[in-house]
Amino acid sequence: MPSRWKHRHRTTTLATALAVGIVLTVMPASAAPCGSGVGDPYFPDDGNSGYDVSEYDVRVNYDPARPRHLEGDTTVQAVATQDLDHFHLDLEGFQVTSVTVDGTPASAVSREGAHELVVTPARPLAKDTRFSVRVRYSGKPVGEGWHTLANGGASATGEPHSATAWYPANDHPSDKATFRLTATVPTGWQVVGNGRPGATSTGRGTSTFRWYEDRPMATFLSTIGIDKFTVRTSELSDGTPVIHAYSPGAGVRPEAEAQLPEIIDFLASKFGPYPFSSAGAIVIDGNDDDGPNALETQSRPTYQGGFSDVSMVHENTHQWFGNSVSLSDWRDGCLAECFAQYAGQLWDEEKHGADLDNGFYRSMVEESTADPDFWTTRLYDPGKGRELASALYFKGAMMLHALRRTVGDTAFFGTLKRWQRDHRYGNASWPQFEALMGNVSGKDLTGFFRAWAHGTTVPEKKYLFPGSLGSLDPAAKHGGGTAGARNSWGGTGDHT
């Protein structure tokens, strides 16, 4: 949805103590010889080189009576992609009490910059070695992704960042992994996460909940919801389990729930089979700071207050665009948001018979005349700090409709399904999408994408009004105008 967690500068909170035998030092970022960051141009310190994660096993203990205190025990299973005498994990804050690599205490642990935990194993790791690193930690979550709910519960959500607020991770979408969650809370509280639930057990005054996401997941899509939920279960049309969890003040939405199978079937008809083994929603009630209307946490989106068919279409489109096929880096945000926003128009067309040419597209063109900044943001590589700019939603949805009218429905929807097949559970980039659309359609789309995805001015008319959209061109209606004439959308017909 257009409303997202507001990006805030990270707070640097260093561990204050480590268990005996672990050496903790604080190093300036410049002292790191390698390993910090995977090279994302917008977030150069995000993620870590030298290894690929295969699974996270995150175990937490949270007591709402002790606000903002979390005890964590996370094991990261990974494969070294180069010889490693040390490696990095991303973790914000917390007191780290022990770190082991393959069961042996690390010889040194240090902190770097805002969120780097640097681990030196007792023995170097050779390339292609499988290894596990276990980190035990506790304290007050300080990361931007941790949110305290109105009654003391908690929710971990955020984009581009949330995971490092509650567990150590290789925090970049390019390193996806399966995910196990084991969370212990006082009796009476419940925990909901990604994927399918496992066994629930009870102890002295506590309950332990287990969840498992069996498909690779980008770290920012992981979530935990802790509250006194009302949980309702059902199934999709193919038998996939659906779990809806409602905070006490959120209000159960049976009518909206009943639409979910229809929505997912509709999206599957456009994009291909639903990619995950569970579905549903986590509906939270209020936060201690500004929050989103919704966020595309994998398999089970998180909504604030409630949801409708509009928000369900958007967030569940992300299960294909953004979750199953994830971004290569944060320049590729259009691969998630442009498609999720346009899916709302496709739903309106299907469900209500909307004329997208004369309704949605016409109104967007007309509205853009009053906003000279509408066209100035690139859809691919919009710029640092603008990775989730509103242009990705609105200009992006316009671009996809114009693209559909340029190549025709068969090539357009055929490419979307091919995209999902080719990159299912992996990562891909916007330039790869451009190339695939050109290959499937058999058209030279270089000019189209230069104007729409890479341009910062109004596309020239042949790209703004392709196919059936030509009837909206004022010059065509009045029998005048030239390709280079200045038009009523605040730009020239020529695009450079």
XYZ file of C-alpha atoms in Angstrom:
496
model
C 0.000 0.000 0.000
C 1.143 3.616 -0.458
C 1.441 4.030 3.308
C 4.669 2.493 4.586
C 6.752 2.579 7.745
C 8.561 5.874 7.561
C 12.269 5.403 7.052
C 14.228 6.641 10.030
C 17.939 6.881 10.616
C 19.109 3.867 12.559
C 20.062 4.247 16.190
C 23.491 2.841 16.997
C 23.270 0.821 20.211
C 26.278 -1.335 21.061
C 26.267 -4.444 23.176
C 27.334 -3.615 26.706
C 28.562 -7.004 27.783
C 29.417 -10.461 26.503
C 29.816 -13.767 28.223
C 33.229 -14.714 29.572
C 35.458 -15.911 26.756
C 33.996 -13.609 24.111
C 36.034 -10.540 23.220
C 33.908 -7.520 22.400
C 35.485 -4.580 20.641
C 34.009 -1.578 18.899
C 35.567 -0.833 15.529
C 35.017 2.066 13.165
C 33.286 1.084 9.941
C 36.442 1.871 7.978
C 38.297 -0.861 9.874
C 36.286 -3.647 8.236
C 38.549 -5.221 5.588
C 35.671 -7.090 3.932
C 32.280 -8.623 4.490
C 30.063 -5.664 5.360
C 27.408 -4.975 2.754
C 26.491 -6.731 -0.483
C 26.861 -3.641 -2.628
C 23.315 -2.282 -2.697
C 23.697 1.280 -4.035
C 21.017 2.606 -1.678
C 21.980 0.696 1.465
C 25.689 -0.129 1.121
C 25.945 -1.550 4.648
C 22.965 -3.907 4.301
C 23.610 -7.599 3.977
C 26.986 -9.289 4.136
C 29.302 -10.952 1.632
C 31.027 -14.291 1.938
C 28.119 -16.609 2.661
C 24.568 -17.567 1.706
C 21.965 -18.307 4.364
C 19.800 -21.399 3.912
C 17.695 -21.209 7.091
C 17.027 -19.064 10.149
C 15.951 -20.715 13.396
C 14.769 -17.815 15.555
C 13.784 -18.419 19.170
C 12.513 -15.540 21.274
C 11.000 -15.004 24.687
C 8.844 -11.905 25.132
C 6.849 -10.800 28.167
C 4.501 -7.849 27.538
C 4.717 -7.072 31.267
C 8.372 -6.141 30.614
C 7.856 -3.702 27.742
C 10.449 -3.780 25.020
C 12.539 -6.572 26.515
C 13.308 -9.537 24.293
C 15.461 -12.606 24.854
C 16.689 -14.182 21.643
C 18.513 -17.320 20.567
C 19.002 -17.476 16.811
C 20.832 -20.077 14.732
C 21.772 -19.189 11.165
C 22.519 -22.051 8.758
C 24.722 -20.932 5.871
C 27.254 -21.911 3.208
C 30.543 -20.059 2.824
C 30.938 -18.640 -0.690
C 34.585 -17.784 -0.073
C 37.254 -18.597 2.493
C 36.255 -16.846 5.727
C 38.402 -15.993 8.698
C 35.564 -13.740 9.897
C 32.071 -12.797 8.753
C 29.365 -10.246 9.488
C 25.753 -10.440 10.634
C 23.301 -7.532 10.815
C 21.844 -6.916 14.280
C 20.747 -3.690 15.929
C 21.279 -3.236 19.647
C 20.922 -5.978 22.292
C 23.407 -7.393 24.738
C 25.031 -10.328 22.974
C 25.796 -13.013 25.556
C 27.346 -15.753 23.406
C 28.241 -16.603 19.822
C 29.219 -20.079 18.634
C 30.161 -21.374 15.191
C 29.390 -25.056 14.692
C 29.076 -25.379 18.454
C 32.474 -23.839 19.257
C 32.674 -20.402 20.906
C 33.804 -17.687 18.529
C 37.321 -16.455 19.226
C 36.188 -12.834 18.911
C 33.033 -10.817 18.402
C 33.035 -7.125 17.589
C 30.621 -4.355 16.680
C 30.981 -2.093 13.653
C 28.934 0.870 12.596
C 25.194 0.927 13.197
C 24.305 -2.741 12.905
C 27.277 -4.959 12.132
C 28.108 -7.934 14.344
C 31.526 -9.262 13.282
C 32.236 -12.876 14.180
C 35.671 -14.488 14.086
C 35.286 -18.285 14.302
C 37.790 -20.382 16.232
C 38.842 -21.963 12.932
C 38.608 -20.338 9.482
C 35.826 -21.570 7.218
C 36.773 -22.874 3.782
C 34.769 -21.990 0.685
C 31.694 -24.227 0.177
C 31.678 -25.233 3.866
C 28.280 -25.486 5.502
C 28.268 -23.894 8.928
C 25.916 -22.710 11.648
C 26.310 -19.652 13.848
C 24.295 -19.368 17.055
C 23.796 -15.971 18.689
C 22.232 -15.463 22.107
C 21.153 -11.950 23.008
C 18.718 -9.915 25.101
C 17.584 -6.381 25.695
C 15.362 -3.655 24.372
C 14.657 -3.823 20.629
C 15.785 -0.536 19.117
C 15.437 -1.177 15.392
C 12.900 0.586 13.242
C 11.001 -2.649 12.580
C 9.914 -3.366 16.164
C 6.546 -1.878 17.174
C 4.809 -2.076 20.528
C 1.041 -2.514 20.249
C -1.560 -0.650 22.250
C -1.986 -3.339 24.917
C 1.694 -4.255 25.252
C 1.964 -6.817 22.500
C 4.360 -6.374 19.604
C 4.652 -6.551 15.851
C 7.824 -6.768 13.763
C 7.234 -5.248 10.336
C 8.966 -2.758 8.104
C 10.349 -2.035 4.675
C 13.183 -1.894 3.745
C 14.245 -2.958 7.268
C 12.697 -4.898 10.130
C 14.488 -8.213 10.729
C 17.557 -6.831 12.473
C 15.342 -5.287 15.146
C 14.782 -8.781 16.587
C 17.262 -11.312 15.188
C 20.726 -11.400 13.540
C 20.477 -11.769 9.772
C 22.047 -11.281 6.391
C 19.702 -8.383 5.889
C 19.287 -7.937 2.155
C 16.572 -9.265 -0.196
C 19.180 -11.000 -2.350
C 19.860 -13.620 0.355
C 16.611 -15.503 0.947
C 16.187 -18.416 3.353
C 13.570 -20.598 4.972
C 12.509 -19.522 8.433
C 11.647 -21.201 11.721
C 10.145 -19.239 14.597
C 9.750 -20.480 18.161
C 8.303 -17.848 20.495
C 7.466 -18.129 24.193
C 5.013 -15.694 25.779
C 2.975 -15.594 29.016
C -0.142 -17.750 29.062
C -3.036 -15.887 27.498
C -0.924 -14.315 24.794
C -0.479 -15.752 21.306
C 2.125 -15.559 18.551
C 1.505 -15.542 14.808
C 4.252 -15.675 12.181
C 4.978 -16.579 8.581
C 4.054 -19.881 6.978
C 2.372 -22.773 8.764
C 1.960 -23.317 12.504
C 3.690 -26.112 14.352
C 2.966 -27.610 17.751
C 2.073 -25.335 20.653
C 3.343 -26.297 24.100
C 2.785 -24.913 27.597
C 5.022 -24.454 30.614
C 4.689 -22.781 33.972
C 2.692 -19.737 33.062
C 3.924 -19.684 29.466
C 2.941 -20.857 26.007
C 5.354 -21.590 23.176
C 4.273 -21.176 19.554
C 6.069 -22.497 16.467
C 5.856 -21.371 12.847
C 7.726 -22.461 9.739
C 7.993 -20.783 6.340
C 9.155 -23.525 3.982
C 9.847 -21.267 0.996
C 12.829 -18.891 0.811
C 12.018 -15.496 2.266
C 13.713 -12.095 2.216
C 14.470 -10.977 5.758
C 12.295 -7.839 5.693
C 9.282 -10.064 4.928
C 9.655 -12.063 8.144
C 7.296 -11.133 10.964
C 6.135 -11.875 14.468
C 2.830 -10.746 15.938
C 2.332 -11.016 19.708
C -1.125 -10.247 21.086
C -4.278 -11.788 22.530
C -5.429 -12.697 19.061
C -8.721 -14.089 17.871
C -7.628 -16.736 15.351
C -9.913 -17.941 12.570
C -9.032 -20.664 10.074
C -10.361 -21.653 6.662
C -9.023 -22.804 3.281
C -8.414 -21.502 -0.200
C -10.237 -23.183 -3.053
C -7.327 -25.625 -3.512
C -7.204 -26.548 0.178
C -4.305 -24.249 1.159
C -4.784 -23.367 4.859
C -5.819 -19.810 5.684
C -5.158 -18.287 9.116
C -6.514 -14.897 10.122
C -5.386 -13.439 13.467
C -7.069 -10.333 14.916
C -5.867 -8.114 17.748
C -8.597 -7.493 20.354
C -9.454 -4.027 19.052
C -9.182 -4.791 15.361
C -12.578 -6.366 14.802
C -13.178 -9.636 12.971
C -13.971 -9.257 9.258
C -15.762 -12.440 8.098
C -17.080 -10.788 4.931
C -13.600 -9.677 3.903
C -12.167 -13.070 4.858
C -14.648 -14.732 2.548
C -13.257 -12.745 -0.395
C -9.688 -13.962 0.021
C -10.076 -17.253 -1.922
C -11.712 -15.356 -4.791
C -8.944 -12.743 -4.763
C -6.140 -15.292 -4.750
C -7.814 -17.320 -7.507
C -8.111 -14.123 -9.543
C -4.467 -13.198 -9.000
C -3.410 -16.758 -9.858
C -5.284 -16.472 -13.150
C -3.121 -13.462 -14.019
C 0.242 -14.420 -12.500
C 0.304 -18.203 -12.134
C -0.209 -20.548 -9.150
C -0.213 -19.130 -5.632
C 3.403 -19.591 -4.487
C 3.073 -20.385 -0.763
C 1.709 -23.127 1.483
C -0.472 -20.875 3.642
C -2.331 -17.576 3.454
C -4.368 -15.214 5.610
C -3.750 -12.027 7.586
C -2.375 -10.596 10.810
C -4.560 -7.659 11.838
C -2.999 -5.526 14.553
C -4.520 -2.739 16.609
C -2.440 0.374 16.947
C 1.252 1.067 17.384
C 3.461 3.296 19.461
C 4.486 5.201 16.343
C 3.327 5.906 12.824
C 2.624 2.720 10.911
C 1.306 1.429 7.622
C -2.159 0.457 6.589
C -0.646 -2.825 5.452
C 2.617 -4.574 4.696
C 3.349 -7.652 2.582
C 4.795 -9.999 5.200
C 5.280 -13.325 3.422
C 2.310 -15.705 3.189
C 0.292 -13.664 5.689
C 0.207 -9.868 5.184
C 0.034 -7.607 8.221
C -2.760 -5.011 8.302
C -3.404 -2.263 10.808
C -6.986 -1.994 12.065
C -8.640 -3.996 9.306
C -8.613 -4.821 5.625
C -10.795 -4.760 2.516
C -10.654 -6.250 -0.945
C -8.514 -3.314 -2.108
C -5.797 -3.851 0.492
C -5.995 -7.650 0.161
C -5.480 -7.439 -3.616
C -2.460 -5.166 -3.182
C -0.722 -7.089 -0.404
C -1.456 -10.517 -1.835
C -0.138 -9.469 -5.243
C 3.140 -9.014 -3.378
C 3.119 -12.739 -2.628
C 4.046 -13.090 -6.304
C 5.762 -9.740 -6.970
C 8.211 -9.022 -4.176
C 7.931 -12.190 -2.101
C 8.161 -15.210 -4.409
C 10.167 -13.203 -6.943
C 12.129 -10.717 -4.866
C 14.197 -7.684 -5.747
C 17.842 -8.035 -6.695
C 18.494 -4.760 -4.902
C 16.514 -1.733 -3.781
C 16.656 -0.064 -7.190
C 14.087 -2.665 -8.291
C 11.149 -1.518 -6.145
C 8.893 -1.204 -9.194
C 8.986 -4.997 -9.516
C 6.923 -5.071 -6.320
C 4.958 -1.850 -6.023
C 4.121 -1.090 -9.651
C 2.511 -4.509 -10.039
C 0.727 -4.526 -6.678
C -0.824 -1.157 -7.436
C -1.862 -2.108 -10.969
C -3.409 -5.325 -9.676
C -6.002 -3.156 -7.963
C -7.015 -1.838 -11.381
C -7.163 -5.369 -12.781
C -9.430 -6.385 -9.894
C -11.675 -3.367 -10.522
C -11.847 -4.323 -14.194
C -12.717 -7.941 -13.373
C -15.036 -7.395 -10.418
C -16.829 -4.213 -11.411
C -16.389 -4.047 -15.182
C -14.275 -0.891 -14.958
C -13.156 0.715 -18.231
C -9.485 1.241 -17.361
C -8.784 3.335 -20.444
C -11.519 5.895 -19.889
C -11.625 5.643 -16.113
C -8.350 4.914 -14.356
C -5.919 5.952 -17.088
C -7.803 9.051 -18.227
C -8.130 10.336 -14.664
C -4.437 9.704 -13.940
C -3.408 11.665 -17.032
C -5.734 14.502 -16.103
C -4.585 14.595 -12.473
C -0.925 14.674 -13.462
C -1.455 18.023 -15.176
C -1.765 19.632 -11.727
C 1.386 17.985 -10.368
C 4.577 19.056 -12.129
C 6.616 16.636 -10.000
C 4.556 13.598 -10.981
C 6.895 12.543 -13.775
C 10.250 13.431 -12.215
C 10.919 10.145 -10.379
C 12.383 7.245 -12.315
C 10.586 3.942 -11.836
C 13.803 1.978 -12.085
C 16.560 3.315 -9.839
C 14.472 6.182 -8.394
C 17.322 7.254 -6.091
C 18.499 6.697 -2.539
C 15.749 7.590 -0.096
C 13.101 7.237 -2.827
C 13.170 3.451 -3.165
C 9.466 3.341 -2.210
C 8.446 6.681 -3.697
C 4.794 7.251 -4.552
C 5.712 7.292 -8.241
C 6.194 3.521 -8.084
C 2.538 3.153 -7.194
C 0.852 5.693 -9.436
C 3.153 6.428 -12.356
C 4.072 2.740 -12.185
C 0.482 1.560 -12.534
C 0.029 3.899 -15.498
C 3.170 2.497 -17.122
C 1.933 -1.080 -16.814
C -1.416 -0.204 -18.358
C 0.311 1.581 -21.238
C 2.620 -1.433 -21.611
C -0.373 -3.751 -21.726
C -1.933 -1.651 -24.480
C 1.410 -1.615 -26.335
C 2.017 -5.378 -26.416
C -1.541 -6.724 -26.051
C -3.077 -8.882 -23.340
C -1.652 -12.181 -24.565
C 1.971 -11.012 -24.423
C 1.455 -8.904 -21.293
C -0.081 -11.561 -19.074
C 1.993 -14.286 -20.713
C 5.117 -12.411 -19.637
C 3.856 -12.018 -16.070
C 3.325 -15.773 -15.770
C 6.647 -16.518 -17.453
C 8.365 -14.104 -15.038
C 6.977 -16.037 -12.092
C 7.971 -19.406 -13.564
C 11.492 -18.302 -14.450
C 12.307 -16.668 -11.098
C 10.039 -18.463 -8.606
C 11.465 -18.272 -5.047
C 14.474 -16.307 -6.302
C 15.514 -12.774 -7.199
C 15.414 -10.741 -10.380
C 16.014 -7.194 -11.595
C 14.028 -4.633 -13.545
C 16.355 -4.797 -16.577
C 15.632 -8.539 -16.711
C 11.905 -7.779 -16.810
C 12.353 -5.336 -19.677
C 14.279 -7.950 -21.638
C 11.692 -10.672 -21.016
C 8.773 -8.469 -22.046
C 10.594 -7.640 -25.274
C 11.349 -11.296 -25.970
C 7.823 -12.534 -25.307
C 6.100 -9.709 -27.181
C 8.543 -9.702 -30.091
C 8.567 -5.901 -29.950
C 11.401 -3.433 -29.555
C 10.403 -1.793 -26.267
C 13.601 0.177 -25.758
C 11.936 3.527 -26.375
C 8.898 2.669 -24.280
C 10.927 1.722 -21.212
C 13.344 4.612 -21.704
C 10.376 6.966 -21.577
C 8.415 5.348 -18.754
C 10.847 3.517 -16.461
C 13.991 5.584 -16.944
C 12.548 8.960 -17.906
C 11.815 12.019 -15.785
C 9.442 13.857 -18.127
C 6.112 13.107 -19.746
C 6.477 10.249 -22.272
C 6.030 11.286 -25.847
C 2.580 10.623 -27.211
C 3.266 7.324 -28.939
C 4.217 5.915 -25.531
C 1.655 7.843 -23.490
C -1.261 6.908 -25.753
C -0.492 3.519 -27.340
C -3.168 1.257 -28.817
C -6.680 1.909 -27.534
C -5.337 4.742 -25.364
C -4.951 6.768 -28.556
C -8.558 7.867 -28.185
C -7.541 9.852 -25.104
C -5.017 11.998 -26.974
C -6.444 15.563 -27.083
C -4.548 16.295 -30.285
C -6.158 13.320 -31.996
C -9.597 14.486 -30.892
C -9.033 17.972 -32.217
C -7.159 16.910 -35.325
C -4.020 18.869 -34.487
C -0.751 18.803 -32.653
C 2.666 17.451 -33.522
C 4.901 14.998 -31.779
C 7.234 17.790 -30.681
C 4.572 20.307 -29.613
C 4.294 21.201 -25.968
C 1.224 19.455 -24.568
C -1.137 19.986 -21.644
C 0.773 17.500 -19.446
C 3.571 19.958 -18.813
C 6.217 18.440 -21.097
C 7.263 18.173 -24.704
C 6.360 15.359 -27.012
C 10.040 14.558 -27.565
C 11.746 12.487 -24.882
C 15.463 12.456 -24.434
